[in-house]
Amino acid sequence: GAAYLGLGDLEKARTKFSWLRRRFPRNANVCLNLGIVEMDSGRYRLAAAYFRQALAIQPAHQNALQLLTAAERAIRRRPLQE
């Protein structure tokens, strides 16, 4: 998934990370990466939900906390977007 994300292929990254999420539902980094895919897609509410899931699994996950803050900021700037 990370390779596709690095290449900017968000659909393939989303597919791979979604598969990993089903296989490893308690992996905070998988949730984090799904959030990143959604942030890059402009889907800030969904991204925030994934970052919250990562934090529920691993409350001290600094990347998830920082990205949740960024997603919430984007939601406030664009309240009518997805």
PDB file of C-alpha atoms in Angstrom:
ATOM      1  CA  GLY A   1       0.000   0.000   0.000  1.00  0.00           C
ATOM      2  CA  ALA A   2       2.746   2.444   0.905  1.00  0.00           C
ATOM      3  CA  ALA A   3       4.382   1.989  -2.493  1.00  0.00           C
ATOM      4  CA  TYR A   4       1.140   2.907  -4.272  1.00  0.00           C
ATOM      5  CA  LEU A   5       0.659   5.847  -1.930  1.00  0.00           C
ATOM      6  CA  GLY A   6       4.195   7.034  -2.715  1.00  0.00           C
ATOM      7  CA  LEU A   7       3.453   6.792  -6.427  1.00  0.00           C
ATOM      8  CA  GLY A   8       0.247   8.768  -5.998  1.00  0.00           C
ATOM      9  CA  ASP A   9      -1.966   5.842  -7.033  1.00  0.00           C
ATOM     10  CA  LEU A  10      -4.626   6.491  -4.418  1.00  0.00           C
ATOM     11  CA  GLU A  11      -7.114   3.895  -5.673  1.00  0.00           C
ATOM     12  CA  LYS A  12      -4.608   1.048  -5.470  1.00  0.00           C
ATOM     13  CA  ALA A  13      -3.339   2.324  -2.119  1.00  0.00           C
ATOM     14  CA  ARG A  14      -6.936   2.483  -0.809  1.00  0.00           C
ATOM     15  CA  THR A  15      -7.611  -1.050  -2.039  1.00  0.00           C
ATOM     16  CA  LYS A  16      -4.460  -2.468  -0.447  1.00  0.00           C
ATOM     17  CA  PHE A  17      -4.885  -0.662   2.881  1.00  0.00           C
ATOM     18  CA  SER A  18      -8.575  -1.639   3.016  1.00  0.00           C
ATOM     19  CA  TRP A  19      -7.562  -5.271   2.563  1.00  0.00           C
ATOM     20  CA  LEU A  20      -4.963  -4.877   5.318  1.00  0.00           C
ATOM     21  CA  ARG A  21      -7.577  -3.249   7.564  1.00  0.00           C
ATOM     22  CA  ARG A  22      -9.828  -6.291   7.219  1.00  0.00           C
ATOM     23  CA  ARG A  23      -6.896  -8.619   7.891  1.00  0.00           C
ATOM     24  CA  PHE A  24      -5.372  -6.606  10.772  1.00  0.00           C
ATOM     25  CA  PRO A  25      -8.216  -4.563  12.302  1.00  0.00           C
ATOM     26  CA  ARG A  26      -6.180  -3.515  15.363  1.00  0.00           C
ATOM     27  CA  ASN A  27      -3.227  -2.064  13.430  1.00  0.00           C
ATOM     28  CA  ALA A  28      -3.024   1.690  14.036  1.00  0.00           C
ATOM     29  CA  ASN A  29      -0.638   2.249  11.125  1.00  0.00           C
ATOM     30  CA  VAL A  30      -3.070   0.727   8.644  1.00  0.00           C
ATOM     31  CA  CYS A  31      -5.754   3.155   9.885  1.00  0.00           C
ATOM     32  CA  LEU A  32      -3.240   5.983   9.656  1.00  0.00           C
ATOM     33  CA  ASN A  33      -2.405   5.134   6.047  1.00  0.00           C
ATOM     34  CA  LEU A  34      -6.080   4.880   5.086  1.00  0.00           C
ATOM     35  CA  GLY A  35      -6.493   8.332   6.591  1.00  0.00           C
ATOM     36  CA  ILE A  36      -3.598   9.640   4.545  1.00  0.00           C
ATOM     37  CA  VAL A  37      -5.139   8.213   1.361  1.00  0.00           C
ATOM     38  CA  GLU A  38      -8.412   9.969   2.155  1.00  0.00           C
ATOM     39  CA  MET A  39      -6.660  13.250   3.032  1.00  0.00           C
ATOM     40  CA  ASP A  40      -4.859  13.130  -0.301  1.00  0.00           C
ATOM     41  CA  SER A  41      -8.232  12.479  -1.963  1.00  0.00           C
ATOM     42  CA  GLY A  42      -9.788  15.508  -0.271  1.00  0.00           C
ATOM     43  CA  ARG A  43     -12.115  13.339   1.831  1.00  0.00           C
ATOM     44  CA  TYR A  44     -11.311  15.002   5.134  1.00  0.00           C
ATOM     45  CA  ARG A  45     -14.197  13.658   7.215  1.00  0.00           C
ATOM     46  CA  LEU A  46     -13.352  10.082   6.302  1.00  0.00           C
ATOM     47  CA  ALA A  47      -9.669  10.777   6.895  1.00  0.00           C
ATOM     48  CA  ALA A  48     -10.469  12.139  10.359  1.00  0.00           C
ATOM     49  CA  ALA A  49     -12.475   8.993  11.134  1.00  0.00           C
ATOM     50  CA  TYR A  50      -9.484   6.806  10.237  1.00  0.00           C
ATOM     51  CA  PHE A  51      -7.135   8.946  12.329  1.00  0.00           C
ATOM     52  CA  ARG A  52      -9.549   8.615  15.271  1.00  0.00           C
ATOM     53  CA  GLN A  53      -9.541   4.844  14.794  1.00  0.00           C
ATOM     54  CA  ALA A  54      -5.752   4.835  14.858  1.00  0.00           C
ATOM     55  CA  LEU A  55      -5.819   6.841  18.084  1.00  0.00           C
ATOM     56  CA  ALA A  56      -8.391   4.495  19.628  1.00  0.00           C
ATOM     57  CA  ILE A  57      -5.981   1.622  18.992  1.00  0.00           C
ATOM     58  CA  GLN A  58      -2.823   3.535  19.945  1.00  0.00           C
ATOM     59  CA  PRO A  59      -3.667   6.710  21.917  1.00  0.00           C
ATOM     60  CA  ALA A  60      -0.106   8.087  21.833  1.00  0.00           C
ATOM     61  CA  HIS A  61       0.228   7.807  18.019  1.00  0.00           C
ATOM     62  CA  GLN A  62       1.730  11.232  17.277  1.00  0.00           C
ATOM     63  CA  ASN A  63       1.335  11.066  13.488  1.00  0.00           C
ATOM     64  CA  ALA A  64      -2.353  10.213  13.831  1.00  0.00           C
ATOM     65  CA  LEU A  65      -2.854  13.060  16.283  1.00  0.00           C
ATOM     66  CA  GLN A  66      -1.107  15.583  14.034  1.00  0.00           C
ATOM     67  CA  LEU A  67      -2.970  14.437  10.936  1.00  0.00           C
ATOM     68  CA  LEU A  68      -6.303  14.442  12.785  1.00  0.00           C
ATOM     69  CA  THR A  69      -5.646  18.078  13.660  1.00  0.00           C
ATOM     70  CA  ALA A  70      -4.900  18.835   9.993  1.00  0.00           C
ATOM     71  CA  ALA A  71      -8.029  16.981   8.828  1.00  0.00           C
ATOM     72  CA  GLU A  72     -10.221  18.839  11.311  1.00  0.00           C
ATOM     73  CA  ARG A  73      -8.726  22.143  10.169  1.00  0.00           C
ATOM     74  CA  ALA A  74      -9.515  21.235   6.551  1.00  0.00           C
ATOM     75  CA  ILE A  75     -13.085  20.312   7.518  1.00  0.00           C
ATOM     76  CA  ARG A  76     -13.577  23.706   9.170  1.00  0.00           C
ATOM     77  CA  ARG A  77     -12.291  25.448   6.031  1.00  0.00           C
ATOM     78  CA  ARG A  78     -14.520  23.362   3.746  1.00  0.00           C
ATOM     79  CA  PRO A  79     -17.573  22.369   5.827  1.00  0.00           C
ATOM     80  CA  LEU A  80     -19.701  21.287   2.865  1.00  0.00           C
ATOM     81  CA  GLN A  81     -17.166  18.930   1.343  1.00  0.00           C
ATOM     82  CA  GLU A  82     -17.076  15.202   1.978  1.00  0.00           C
TER      83      GLU A  82
END
